[in-house]
């Protein structure tokens, strides 16, 4: 584990999030809040997005906000899978090329889905996930669309918070959000802090990739090693640390971060399929796992769990269903 540098940046504000909502309207799905089989839990099914995950919101907003002449050069990104698909989808929508660096431990299904959307995929050792895209940006002059540490990406993800505020009942007390690089929880926390300041935003991540929980506990941005975070089945939550701007949001606008075990994640994945009839990848099921297995750590009242994605590896799905 490594203590990482911190910067003081202006937090993403509600006006930026509302502007993002205008940019992505009609392209990203406005997902509903669904009743769940478990009392006091509502589900926000971002697995219903065109690429199967919330990432399309941030990618669309960031690419839409580029100067058209800059956007015409094509875009760069790095991702473990869902952001890759989102950037590829948004680039195709705007008629520009996309070159995406993906770590070689990403699920094959996500790699193939990104290629099917027309992007050029470059697989690299997981240790080069961040360094290789920077090299490409310097060599090509193409703009980078980062997966989480970017104002426009955070604002795009924050549109989920706008929708939760519009749809949730008055007794909403808690919003559970998966944490990886921190873009999703940053955007949602920014929106909820502005619109429902009494509601707690709580992050959830795997015990085996618990860098954000350790950071929150110690008050310092902590990085884990690629070997540490690669152990979790939740492949979308294997980022080594939260980003610098996300950390500013997490440290000031997020109430707590709960970690869940691998068994709890897989249990929730199976129960979402069989009981809630929602296909969630393990990364998207961690919030339901927190509700089902750590309810005692949550405030009383209605909870919303963000089901961040549904791009589950078929092998993992078969295993989960076989064990149920």
PDB file of C-alpha atoms in Angstrom:
ATOM      1  CA  UNK A   1       0.000   0.000   0.000  1.00  0.00           C
ATOM      2  CA  UNK A   2       1.230   3.492  -0.875  1.00  0.00           C
ATOM      3  CA  UNK A   3       0.223   6.949   0.301  1.00  0.00           C
ATOM      4  CA  UNK A   4      -0.502   8.973  -2.840  1.00  0.00           C
ATOM      5  CA  UNK A   5      -0.259  12.732  -3.423  1.00  0.00           C
ATOM      6  CA  UNK A   6      -3.349  14.851  -2.980  1.00  0.00           C
ATOM      7  CA  UNK A   7      -4.428  18.090  -4.615  1.00  0.00           C
ATOM      8  CA  UNK A   8      -7.074  20.628  -3.722  1.00  0.00           C
ATOM      9  CA  UNK A   9      -9.498  21.063  -6.602  1.00  0.00           C
ATOM     10  CA  UNK A  10     -12.894  22.672  -6.994  1.00  0.00           C
ATOM     11  CA  UNK A  11     -15.571  20.032  -6.564  1.00  0.00           C
ATOM     12  CA  UNK A  12     -17.914  19.235  -9.436  1.00  0.00           C
ATOM     13  CA  UNK A  13     -21.071  21.259  -8.893  1.00  0.00           C
ATOM     14  CA  UNK A  14     -24.754  20.737  -9.499  1.00  0.00           C
ATOM     15  CA  UNK A  15     -24.788  23.111 -12.490  1.00  0.00           C
ATOM     16  CA  UNK A  16     -22.160  20.949 -14.245  1.00  0.00           C
ATOM     17  CA  UNK A  17     -24.257  17.863 -13.559  1.00  0.00           C
ATOM     18  CA  UNK A  18     -27.409  19.493 -14.906  1.00  0.00           C
ATOM     19  CA  UNK A  19     -25.532  20.561 -18.031  1.00  0.00           C
ATOM     20  CA  UNK A  20     -24.362  16.970 -18.451  1.00  0.00           C
ATOM     21  CA  UNK A  21     -27.957  15.767 -18.185  1.00  0.00           C
ATOM     22  CA  UNK A  22     -28.880  18.058 -21.076  1.00  0.00           C
ATOM     23  CA  UNK A  23     -25.997  16.737 -23.215  1.00  0.00           C
ATOM     24  CA  UNK A  24     -26.749  13.040 -22.728  1.00  0.00           C
ATOM     25  CA  UNK A  25     -30.550  13.245 -22.760  1.00  0.00           C
ATOM     26  CA  UNK A  26     -32.004  10.932 -25.377  1.00  0.00           C
ATOM     27  CA  UNK A  27     -28.797   8.914 -25.693  1.00  0.00           C
ATOM     28  CA  UNK A  28     -28.196   7.434 -22.247  1.00  0.00           C
ATOM     29  CA  UNK A  29     -31.194   5.624 -20.760  1.00  0.00           C
ATOM     30  CA  UNK A  30     -32.972   7.374 -17.905  1.00  0.00           C
ATOM     31  CA  UNK A  31     -33.150   4.320 -15.682  1.00  0.00           C
ATOM     32  CA  UNK A  32     -36.015   3.887 -13.194  1.00  0.00           C
ATOM     33  CA  UNK A  33     -35.925   3.032  -9.523  1.00  0.00           C
ATOM     34  CA  UNK A  34     -37.200  -0.515  -9.147  1.00  0.00           C
ATOM     35  CA  UNK A  35     -38.783  -2.150  -6.129  1.00  0.00           C
ATOM     36  CA  UNK A  36     -36.699  -5.061  -4.918  1.00  0.00           C
ATOM     37  CA  UNK A  37     -37.643  -8.319  -3.166  1.00  0.00           C
ATOM     38  CA  UNK A  38     -36.037  -6.870  -0.027  1.00  0.00           C
ATOM     39  CA  UNK A  39     -38.042  -4.335   2.014  1.00  0.00           C
ATOM     40  CA  UNK A  40     -36.637  -0.804   2.093  1.00  0.00           C
ATOM     41  CA  UNK A  41     -34.306  -1.419  -0.864  1.00  0.00           C
ATOM     42  CA  UNK A  42     -34.775   0.187  -4.285  1.00  0.00           C
ATOM     43  CA  UNK A  43     -32.548  -0.720  -7.231  1.00  0.00           C
ATOM     44  CA  UNK A  44     -31.156   1.720  -9.819  1.00  0.00           C
ATOM     45  CA  UNK A  45     -30.535  -0.618 -12.812  1.00  0.00           C
ATOM     46  CA  UNK A  46     -27.702   0.938 -14.822  1.00  0.00           C
ATOM     47  CA  UNK A  47     -27.222  -2.491 -16.406  1.00  0.00           C
ATOM     48  CA  UNK A  48     -30.040  -1.364 -18.741  1.00  0.00           C
ATOM     49  CA  UNK A  49     -27.795   1.189 -20.486  1.00  0.00           C
ATOM     50  CA  UNK A  50     -26.943   0.552 -24.193  1.00  0.00           C
ATOM     51  CA  UNK A  51     -23.508  -0.817 -23.299  1.00  0.00           C
ATOM     52  CA  UNK A  52     -24.728  -2.492 -20.109  1.00  0.00           C
ATOM     53  CA  UNK A  53     -23.245  -0.053 -17.571  1.00  0.00           C
ATOM     54  CA  UNK A  54     -23.417   3.483 -16.189  1.00  0.00           C
ATOM     55  CA  UNK A  55     -20.142   4.446 -17.884  1.00  0.00           C
ATOM     56  CA  UNK A  56     -21.958   5.646 -20.994  1.00  0.00           C
ATOM     57  CA  UNK A  57     -23.106   8.746 -19.109  1.00  0.00           C
ATOM     58  CA  UNK A  58     -19.633  10.073 -18.367  1.00  0.00           C
ATOM     59  CA  UNK A  59     -18.157   9.077 -21.707  1.00  0.00           C
ATOM     60  CA  UNK A  60     -20.962  10.738 -23.648  1.00  0.00           C
ATOM     61  CA  UNK A  61     -20.747  13.932 -21.627  1.00  0.00           C
ATOM     62  CA  UNK A  62     -16.962  14.175 -21.903  1.00  0.00           C
ATOM     63  CA  UNK A  63     -16.863  13.550 -25.657  1.00  0.00           C
ATOM     64  CA  UNK A  64     -19.847  15.832 -26.298  1.00  0.00           C
ATOM     65  CA  UNK A  65     -18.110  18.631 -24.382  1.00  0.00           C
ATOM     66  CA  UNK A  66     -14.905  18.481 -26.473  1.00  0.00           C
ATOM     67  CA  UNK A  67     -14.239  21.212 -29.005  1.00  0.00           C
ATOM     68  CA  UNK A  68     -15.363  19.704 -32.349  1.00  0.00           C
ATOM     69  CA  UNK A  69     -11.910  20.218 -33.893  1.00  0.00           C
ATOM     70  CA  UNK A  70     -10.284  18.400 -30.980  1.00  0.00           C
ATOM     71  CA  UNK A  71     -12.883  15.627 -31.058  1.00  0.00           C
ATOM     72  CA  UNK A  72     -12.211  15.075 -34.762  1.00  0.00           C
ATOM     73  CA  UNK A  73      -8.720  13.772 -33.916  1.00  0.00           C
ATOM     74  CA  UNK A  74     -10.314  10.740 -32.268  1.00  0.00           C
ATOM     75  CA  UNK A  75     -10.226   9.865 -28.580  1.00  0.00           C
ATOM     76  CA  UNK A  76      -8.061   7.799 -26.237  1.00  0.00           C
ATOM     77  CA  UNK A  77      -9.129   5.909 -23.136  1.00  0.00           C
ATOM     78  CA  UNK A  78      -8.002   3.212 -20.746  1.00  0.00           C
ATOM     79  CA  UNK A  79     -10.364   0.818 -19.022  1.00  0.00           C
ATOM     80  CA  UNK A  80     -10.918  -2.633 -17.572  1.00  0.00           C
ATOM     81  CA  UNK A  81     -13.949  -2.988 -19.821  1.00  0.00           C
ATOM     82  CA  UNK A  82     -17.108  -0.950 -19.228  1.00  0.00           C
ATOM     83  CA  UNK A  83     -15.592   2.496 -19.792  1.00  0.00           C
ATOM     84  CA  UNK A  84     -13.932   1.051 -22.897  1.00  0.00           C
ATOM     85  CA  UNK A  85     -17.318   0.103 -24.303  1.00  0.00           C
ATOM     86  CA  UNK A  86     -18.796   3.456 -23.329  1.00  0.00           C
ATOM     87  CA  UNK A  87     -16.055   5.441 -25.067  1.00  0.00           C
ATOM     88  CA  UNK A  88     -16.277   3.204 -28.131  1.00  0.00           C
ATOM     89  CA  UNK A  89     -20.065   3.686 -28.255  1.00  0.00           C
ATOM     90  CA  UNK A  90     -19.839   7.481 -27.821  1.00  0.00           C
ATOM     91  CA  UNK A  91     -17.001   7.778 -30.361  1.00  0.00           C
ATOM     92  CA  UNK A  92     -19.032   5.842 -32.912  1.00  0.00           C
ATOM     93  CA  UNK A  93     -22.024   8.099 -32.209  1.00  0.00           C
ATOM     94  CA  UNK A  94     -19.877  11.178 -32.963  1.00  0.00           C
ATOM     95  CA  UNK A  95     -18.211   9.535 -35.951  1.00  0.00           C
ATOM     96  CA  UNK A  96     -14.657   9.616 -34.575  1.00  0.00           C
ATOM     97  CA  UNK A  97     -12.063   6.940 -33.910  1.00  0.00           C
ATOM     98  CA  UNK A  98     -11.307   5.488 -30.477  1.00  0.00           C
ATOM     99  CA  UNK A  99      -8.069   3.848 -29.311  1.00  0.00           C
ATOM    100  CA  UNK A 100      -8.531   2.104 -25.993  1.00  0.00           C
ATOM    101  CA  UNK A 101      -5.893   0.560 -23.736  1.00  0.00           C
ATOM    102  CA  UNK A 102      -7.234  -2.399 -21.747  1.00  0.00           C
ATOM    103  CA  UNK A 103      -5.316  -4.380 -19.095  1.00  0.00           C
ATOM    104  CA  UNK A 104      -4.740  -7.955 -20.128  1.00  0.00           C
ATOM    105  CA  UNK A 105      -6.632  -9.336 -17.111  1.00  0.00           C
ATOM    106  CA  UNK A 106      -9.936  -7.867 -18.321  1.00  0.00           C
ATOM    107  CA  UNK A 107     -12.743 -10.302 -19.219  1.00  0.00           C
ATOM    108  CA  UNK A 108     -12.599 -11.426 -22.843  1.00  0.00           C
ATOM    109  CA  UNK A 109     -16.282 -10.614 -23.291  1.00  0.00           C
ATOM    110  CA  UNK A 110     -15.688  -6.931 -22.516  1.00  0.00           C
ATOM    111  CA  UNK A 111     -12.705  -6.768 -24.868  1.00  0.00           C
ATOM    112  CA  UNK A 112     -14.691  -8.284 -27.715  1.00  0.00           C
ATOM    113  CA  UNK A 113     -17.660  -5.986 -27.055  1.00  0.00           C
ATOM    114  CA  UNK A 114     -15.360  -2.953 -27.288  1.00  0.00           C
ATOM    115  CA  UNK A 115     -13.905  -4.146 -30.582  1.00  0.00           C
ATOM    116  CA  UNK A 116     -17.403  -4.821 -31.922  1.00  0.00           C
ATOM    117  CA  UNK A 117     -18.225  -1.148 -31.363  1.00  0.00           C
ATOM    118  CA  UNK A 118     -15.407  -0.183 -33.731  1.00  0.00           C
ATOM    119  CA  UNK A 119     -12.659   0.795 -31.320  1.00  0.00           C
ATOM    120  CA  UNK A 120      -9.015  -0.153 -31.672  1.00  0.00           C
ATOM    121  CA  UNK A 121      -8.080  -2.151 -28.574  1.00  0.00           C
ATOM    122  CA  UNK A 122      -4.539  -2.376 -27.244  1.00  0.00           C
ATOM    123  CA  UNK A 123      -3.988  -4.969 -24.502  1.00  0.00           C
ATOM    124  CA  UNK A 124      -1.197  -4.187 -22.047  1.00  0.00           C
ATOM    125  CA  UNK A 125       0.137  -5.685 -18.819  1.00  0.00           C
ATOM    126  CA  UNK A 126      -1.947  -4.407 -15.938  1.00  0.00           C
ATOM    127  CA  UNK A 127       1.014  -2.372 -14.637  1.00  0.00           C
ATOM    128  CA  UNK A 128       0.927  -0.273 -17.865  1.00  0.00           C
ATOM    129  CA  UNK A 129      -2.762   0.552 -17.666  1.00  0.00           C
ATOM    130  CA  UNK A 130      -2.059   4.222 -16.888  1.00  0.00           C
ATOM    131  CA  UNK A 131       1.396   4.796 -18.390  1.00  0.00           C
ATOM    132  CA  UNK A 132       0.682   3.510 -21.899  1.00  0.00           C
ATOM    133  CA  UNK A 133      -2.302   5.829 -22.534  1.00  0.00           C
ATOM    134  CA  UNK A 134      -0.197   8.817 -21.473  1.00  0.00           C
ATOM    135  CA  UNK A 135       2.467   7.802 -23.987  1.00  0.00           C
ATOM    136  CA  UNK A 136      -0.152   7.578 -26.716  1.00  0.00           C
ATOM    137  CA  UNK A 137      -1.599  10.978 -25.835  1.00  0.00           C
ATOM    138  CA  UNK A 138       1.824  12.579 -26.156  1.00  0.00           C
ATOM    139  CA  UNK A 139       2.545  10.789 -29.433  1.00  0.00           C
ATOM    140  CA  UNK A 140      -0.798  11.382 -31.163  1.00  0.00           C
ATOM    141  CA  UNK A 141      -2.291  14.547 -29.675  1.00  0.00           C
ATOM    142  CA  UNK A 142      -5.597  12.715 -29.267  1.00  0.00           C
ATOM    143  CA  UNK A 143      -7.677  13.821 -26.262  1.00  0.00           C
ATOM    144  CA  UNK A 144      -7.883  11.437 -23.312  1.00  0.00           C
ATOM    145  CA  UNK A 145     -11.257  10.408 -21.887  1.00  0.00           C
ATOM    146  CA  UNK A 146     -10.250   9.046 -18.468  1.00  0.00           C
ATOM    147  CA  UNK A 147     -12.502   6.540 -16.708  1.00  0.00           C
ATOM    148  CA  UNK A 148     -12.940   8.533 -13.487  1.00  0.00           C
ATOM    149  CA  UNK A 149     -10.516  11.414 -12.754  1.00  0.00           C
ATOM    150  CA  UNK A 150     -12.124  14.000 -15.046  1.00  0.00           C
ATOM    151  CA  UNK A 151     -14.698  16.716 -14.368  1.00  0.00           C
ATOM    152  CA  UNK A 152     -16.913  15.942 -17.357  1.00  0.00           C
ATOM    153  CA  UNK A 153     -16.858  12.206 -16.636  1.00  0.00           C
ATOM    154  CA  UNK A 154     -17.799  12.806 -12.993  1.00  0.00           C
ATOM    155  CA  UNK A 155     -20.566  15.225 -14.022  1.00  0.00           C
ATOM    156  CA  UNK A 156     -21.961  12.651 -16.437  1.00  0.00           C
ATOM    157  CA  UNK A 157     -22.079   9.983 -13.747  1.00  0.00           C
ATOM    158  CA  UNK A 158     -23.695  12.538 -11.442  1.00  0.00           C
ATOM    159  CA  UNK A 159     -26.819  12.509 -13.601  1.00  0.00           C
ATOM    160  CA  UNK A 160     -27.680   9.283 -11.771  1.00  0.00           C
ATOM    161  CA  UNK A 161     -27.917  11.356  -8.605  1.00  0.00           C
ATOM    162  CA  UNK A 162     -30.305  13.797 -10.300  1.00  0.00           C
ATOM    163  CA  UNK A 163     -32.582  10.914 -11.253  1.00  0.00           C
ATOM    164  CA  UNK A 164     -32.448   9.375  -7.787  1.00  0.00           C
ATOM    165  CA  UNK A 165     -33.482  12.708  -6.275  1.00  0.00           C
ATOM    166  CA  UNK A 166     -36.396  12.986  -8.701  1.00  0.00           C
ATOM    167  CA  UNK A 167     -37.653   9.423  -8.200  1.00  0.00           C
ATOM    168  CA  UNK A 168     -36.867   8.403  -4.610  1.00  0.00           C
ATOM    169  CA  UNK A 169     -39.431   8.717  -1.813  1.00  0.00           C
ATOM    170  CA  UNK A 170     -39.197  11.320   0.922  1.00  0.00           C
ATOM    171  CA  UNK A 171     -37.881   8.778   3.436  1.00  0.00           C
ATOM    172  CA  UNK A 172     -34.721   8.073   1.408  1.00  0.00           C
ATOM    173  CA  UNK A 173     -31.807   7.918   3.834  1.00  0.00           C
ATOM    174  CA  UNK A 174     -29.028   6.126   1.964  1.00  0.00           C
ATOM    175  CA  UNK A 175     -27.567   5.701  -1.520  1.00  0.00           C
ATOM    176  CA  UNK A 176     -25.144   2.782  -1.957  1.00  0.00           C
ATOM    177  CA  UNK A 177     -22.612   3.195  -4.778  1.00  0.00           C
ATOM    178  CA  UNK A 178     -19.804   0.907  -6.018  1.00  0.00           C
ATOM    179  CA  UNK A 179     -16.311   2.388  -5.713  1.00  0.00           C
ATOM    180  CA  UNK A 180     -13.377   1.801  -8.034  1.00  0.00           C
ATOM    181  CA  UNK A 181     -11.664   4.921  -9.360  1.00  0.00           C
ATOM    182  CA  UNK A 182     -14.351   7.024  -7.707  1.00  0.00           C
ATOM    183  CA  UNK A 183     -15.966   8.818 -10.646  1.00  0.00           C
ATOM    184  CA  UNK A 184     -19.405   7.290 -10.105  1.00  0.00           C
ATOM    185  CA  UNK A 185     -19.611   7.928  -6.377  1.00  0.00           C
ATOM    186  CA  UNK A 186     -18.159  11.425  -6.799  1.00  0.00           C
ATOM    187  CA  UNK A 187     -20.834  12.469  -9.261  1.00  0.00           C
ATOM    188  CA  UNK A 188     -23.679  10.936  -7.267  1.00  0.00           C
ATOM    189  CA  UNK A 189     -22.373  12.391  -3.995  1.00  0.00           C
ATOM    190  CA  UNK A 190     -22.100  15.851  -5.559  1.00  0.00           C
ATOM    191  CA  UNK A 191     -25.715  15.691  -6.750  1.00  0.00           C
ATOM    192  CA  UNK A 192     -27.104  14.278  -3.514  1.00  0.00           C
ATOM    193  CA  UNK A 193     -25.155  16.773  -1.384  1.00  0.00           C
ATOM    194  CA  UNK A 194     -26.768  19.609  -3.346  1.00  0.00           C
ATOM    195  CA  UNK A 195     -30.283  18.213  -3.553  1.00  0.00           C
ATOM    196  CA  UNK A 196     -30.759  16.002  -0.483  1.00  0.00           C
ATOM    197  CA  UNK A 197     -28.061  16.958   2.007  1.00  0.00           C
ATOM    198  CA  UNK A 198     -29.558  14.778   4.759  1.00  0.00           C
ATOM    199  CA  UNK A 199     -29.139  11.606   2.663  1.00  0.00           C
ATOM    200  CA  UNK A 200     -25.965   9.569   3.202  1.00  0.00           C
ATOM    201  CA  UNK A 201     -23.975   8.402   0.193  1.00  0.00           C
ATOM    202  CA  UNK A 202     -22.060   5.245   1.149  1.00  0.00           C
ATOM    203  CA  UNK A 203     -19.503   3.516  -1.049  1.00  0.00           C
ATOM    204  CA  UNK A 204     -19.095  -0.235  -1.417  1.00  0.00           C
ATOM    205  CA  UNK A 205     -16.048  -2.131  -2.637  1.00  0.00           C
ATOM    206  CA  UNK A 206     -14.585  -5.637  -2.341  1.00  0.00           C
ATOM    207  CA  UNK A 207     -12.437  -6.452   0.673  1.00  0.00           C
ATOM    208  CA  UNK A 208      -9.809  -7.660  -1.799  1.00  0.00           C
ATOM    209  CA  UNK A 209      -9.705  -4.230  -3.479  1.00  0.00           C
ATOM    210  CA  UNK A 210     -10.358  -2.089  -0.418  1.00  0.00           C
ATOM    211  CA  UNK A 211      -8.111   0.878  -1.177  1.00  0.00           C
ATOM    212  CA  UNK A 212     -10.941   3.422  -0.961  1.00  0.00           C
ATOM    213  CA  UNK A 213     -12.110   2.091   2.402  1.00  0.00           C
ATOM    214  CA  UNK A 214      -8.573   2.287   3.719  1.00  0.00           C
ATOM    215  CA  UNK A 215      -8.247   5.805   2.340  1.00  0.00           C
ATOM    216  CA  UNK A 216     -11.492   6.877   3.996  1.00  0.00           C
ATOM    217  CA  UNK A 217     -10.475   5.287   7.284  1.00  0.00           C
ATOM    218  CA  UNK A 218      -7.015   6.884   7.370  1.00  0.00           C
ATOM    219  CA  UNK A 219      -7.923  10.206   5.780  1.00  0.00           C
ATOM    220  CA  UNK A 220      -5.198   9.768   3.139  1.00  0.00           C
ATOM    221  CA  UNK A 221      -5.444   8.628  -0.488  1.00  0.00           C
ATOM    222  CA  UNK A 222      -4.013   5.117  -0.456  1.00  0.00           C
ATOM    223  CA  UNK A 223      -2.949   3.081  -3.479  1.00  0.00           C
ATOM    224  CA  UNK A 224      -2.876  -0.715  -3.585  1.00  0.00           C
ATOM    225  CA  UNK A 225      -0.828  -2.821  -5.977  1.00  0.00           C
ATOM    226  CA  UNK A 226      -2.228  -4.384  -9.181  1.00  0.00           C
ATOM    227  CA  UNK A 227      -1.614  -7.824  -7.665  1.00  0.00           C
ATOM    228  CA  UNK A 228      -3.759  -6.877  -4.661  1.00  0.00           C
ATOM    229  CA  UNK A 229      -6.785  -5.609  -6.555  1.00  0.00           C
ATOM    230  CA  UNK A 230      -6.648  -8.303  -9.262  1.00  0.00           C
ATOM    231  CA  UNK A 231      -7.782 -10.895  -6.707  1.00  0.00           C
ATOM    232  CA  UNK A 232     -11.448  -9.861  -6.656  1.00  0.00           C
ATOM    233  CA  UNK A 233     -14.080 -11.347  -8.939  1.00  0.00           C
ATOM    234  CA  UNK A 234     -15.466  -7.807  -9.298  1.00  0.00           C
ATOM    235  CA  UNK A 235     -13.308  -6.996 -12.328  1.00  0.00           C
ATOM    236  CA  UNK A 236     -14.754  -3.495 -12.743  1.00  0.00           C
ATOM    237  CA  UNK A 237     -13.524  -2.537  -9.251  1.00  0.00           C
ATOM    238  CA  UNK A 238      -9.860  -3.476  -9.632  1.00  0.00           C
ATOM    239  CA  UNK A 239      -8.486   0.061 -10.002  1.00  0.00           C
ATOM    240  CA  UNK A 240      -5.436   0.576  -7.787  1.00  0.00           C
ATOM    241  CA  UNK A 241      -6.662   3.815  -6.152  1.00  0.00           C
ATOM    242  CA  UNK A 242      -9.317   6.472  -6.374  1.00  0.00           C
ATOM    243  CA  UNK A 243      -8.425   9.487  -8.487  1.00  0.00           C
ATOM    244  CA  UNK A 244      -7.315  12.850  -7.133  1.00  0.00           C
ATOM    245  CA  UNK A 245     -10.547  14.729  -7.855  1.00  0.00           C
ATOM    246  CA  UNK A 246     -12.727  11.771  -6.791  1.00  0.00           C
ATOM    247  CA  UNK A 247     -10.808  11.667  -3.517  1.00  0.00           C
ATOM    248  CA  UNK A 248     -11.785  15.290  -2.868  1.00  0.00           C
ATOM    249  CA  UNK A 249     -15.445  14.274  -3.195  1.00  0.00           C
ATOM    250  CA  UNK A 250     -15.087  11.051  -1.223  1.00  0.00           C
ATOM    251  CA  UNK A 251     -13.303  12.703   1.668  1.00  0.00           C
ATOM    252  CA  UNK A 252     -15.914  15.462   1.985  1.00  0.00           C
ATOM    253  CA  UNK A 253     -19.234  14.146   0.624  1.00  0.00           C
ATOM    254  CA  UNK A 254     -19.223  10.371   1.240  1.00  0.00           C
ATOM    255  CA  UNK A 255     -20.319   9.184   4.681  1.00  0.00           C
ATOM    256  CA  UNK A 256     -18.663   5.771   4.746  1.00  0.00           C
ATOM    257  CA  UNK A 257     -17.267   2.957   2.617  1.00  0.00           C
ATOM    258  CA  UNK A 258     -18.272  -0.631   3.326  1.00  0.00           C
ATOM    259  CA  UNK A 259     -16.263  -3.612   2.096  1.00  0.00           C
ATOM    260  CA  UNK A 260     -17.859  -6.912   1.124  1.00  0.00           C
ATOM    261  CA  UNK A 261     -16.368 -10.389   0.823  1.00  0.00           C
ATOM    262  CA  UNK A 262     -16.140 -12.443  -2.350  1.00  0.00           C
ATOM    263  CA  UNK A 263     -18.794 -14.836  -1.040  1.00  0.00           C
ATOM    264  CA  UNK A 264     -21.124 -11.928  -0.284  1.00  0.00           C
ATOM    265  CA  UNK A 265     -20.601 -10.488  -3.772  1.00  0.00           C
ATOM    266  CA  UNK A 266     -21.365 -13.787  -5.486  1.00  0.00           C
ATOM    267  CA  UNK A 267     -24.375 -14.404  -3.247  1.00  0.00           C
ATOM    268  CA  UNK A 268     -25.814 -11.006  -4.161  1.00  0.00           C
ATOM    269  CA  UNK A 269     -25.096 -11.577  -7.860  1.00  0.00           C
ATOM    270  CA  UNK A 270     -27.103 -14.798  -7.775  1.00  0.00           C
ATOM    271  CA  UNK A 271     -29.939 -13.347  -5.717  1.00  0.00           C
ATOM    272  CA  UNK A 272     -30.303 -10.392  -8.089  1.00  0.00           C
ATOM    273  CA  UNK A 273     -30.728 -12.813 -10.987  1.00  0.00           C
ATOM    274  CA  UNK A 274     -33.052 -15.274  -9.269  1.00  0.00           C
ATOM    275  CA  UNK A 275     -35.029 -13.007  -6.928  1.00  0.00           C
ATOM    276  CA  UNK A 276     -34.920  -9.555  -8.534  1.00  0.00           C
ATOM    277  CA  UNK A 277     -34.658 -10.796 -12.153  1.00  0.00           C
ATOM    278  CA  UNK A 278     -31.739  -8.463 -12.851  1.00  0.00           C
ATOM    279  CA  UNK A 279     -28.469  -9.628 -14.383  1.00  0.00           C
ATOM    280  CA  UNK A 280     -25.659  -7.770 -12.614  1.00  0.00           C
ATOM    281  CA  UNK A 281     -21.949  -8.329 -12.935  1.00  0.00           C
ATOM    282  CA  UNK A 282     -20.205  -8.778  -9.570  1.00  0.00           C
ATOM    283  CA  UNK A 283     -19.046  -5.138  -9.645  1.00  0.00           C
ATOM    284  CA  UNK A 284     -22.664  -4.045  -9.954  1.00  0.00           C
ATOM    285  CA  UNK A 285     -23.867  -6.423  -7.246  1.00  0.00           C
ATOM    286  CA  UNK A 286     -21.612  -5.141  -4.446  1.00  0.00           C
ATOM    287  CA  UNK A 287     -24.187  -2.565  -3.320  1.00  0.00           C
ATOM    288  CA  UNK A 288     -26.874  -5.232  -2.947  1.00  0.00           C
ATOM    289  CA  UNK A 289     -24.316  -7.351  -1.082  1.00  0.00           C
ATOM    290  CA  UNK A 290     -23.781  -4.491   1.358  1.00  0.00           C
ATOM    291  CA  UNK A 291     -27.518  -4.177   1.974  1.00  0.00           C
ATOM    292  CA  UNK A 292     -28.089  -7.911   2.385  1.00  0.00           C
ATOM    293  CA  UNK A 293     -25.057  -8.647   4.549  1.00  0.00           C
ATOM    294  CA  UNK A 294     -24.273  -5.360   6.334  1.00  0.00           C
ATOM    295  CA  UNK A 295     -27.701  -3.864   6.924  1.00  0.00           C
ATOM    296  CA  UNK A 296     -26.720  -3.027  10.490  1.00  0.00           C
ATOM    297  CA  UNK A 297     -24.251  -0.419   9.202  1.00  0.00           C
ATOM    298  CA  UNK A 298     -26.920   1.487   7.269  1.00  0.00           C
ATOM    299  CA  UNK A 299     -29.354   4.136   8.528  1.00  0.00           C
ATOM    300  CA  UNK A 300     -32.995   3.156   8.922  1.00  0.00           C
ATOM    301  CA  UNK A 301     -35.283   4.118   6.053  1.00  0.00           C
ATOM    302  CA  UNK A 302     -35.246   3.599   2.300  1.00  0.00           C
ATOM    303  CA  UNK A 303     -31.969   2.705   0.609  1.00  0.00           C
ATOM    304  CA  UNK A 304     -31.150   2.956  -3.098  1.00  0.00           C
ATOM    305  CA  UNK A 305     -28.521   0.534  -4.422  1.00  0.00           C
ATOM    306  CA  UNK A 306     -26.921   1.517  -7.713  1.00  0.00           C
ATOM    307  CA  UNK A 307     -26.580  -1.619  -9.863  1.00  0.00           C
ATOM    308  CA  UNK A 308     -23.757  -0.185 -11.915  1.00  0.00           C
ATOM    309  CA  UNK A 309     -23.478  -2.780 -14.681  1.00  0.00           C
ATOM    310  CA  UNK A 310     -24.579  -6.119 -16.065  1.00  0.00           C
ATOM    311  CA  UNK A 311     -21.685  -7.236 -18.287  1.00  0.00           C
ATOM    312  CA  UNK A 312     -21.046 -10.443 -16.416  1.00  0.00           C
ATOM    313  CA  UNK A 313     -18.571 -13.039 -17.627  1.00  0.00           C
ATOM    314  CA  UNK A 314     -20.654 -16.075 -18.735  1.00  0.00           C
ATOM    315  CA  UNK A 315     -18.371 -18.403 -16.777  1.00  0.00           C
ATOM    316  CA  UNK A 316     -18.988 -16.416 -13.589  1.00  0.00           C
ATOM    317  CA  UNK A 317     -22.741 -16.378 -14.255  1.00  0.00           C
ATOM    318  CA  UNK A 318     -22.836 -20.138 -14.734  1.00  0.00           C
ATOM    319  CA  UNK A 319     -20.863 -20.607 -11.538  1.00  0.00           C
ATOM    320  CA  UNK A 320     -23.155 -18.307  -9.563  1.00  0.00           C
ATOM    321  CA  UNK A 321     -26.324 -19.955 -10.814  1.00  0.00           C
ATOM    322  CA  UNK A 322     -24.902 -23.419 -10.323  1.00  0.00           C
ATOM    323  CA  UNK A 323     -24.228 -22.627  -6.674  1.00  0.00           C
ATOM    324  CA  UNK A 324     -27.689 -21.160  -6.060  1.00  0.00           C
TER     325      UNK A 324
END
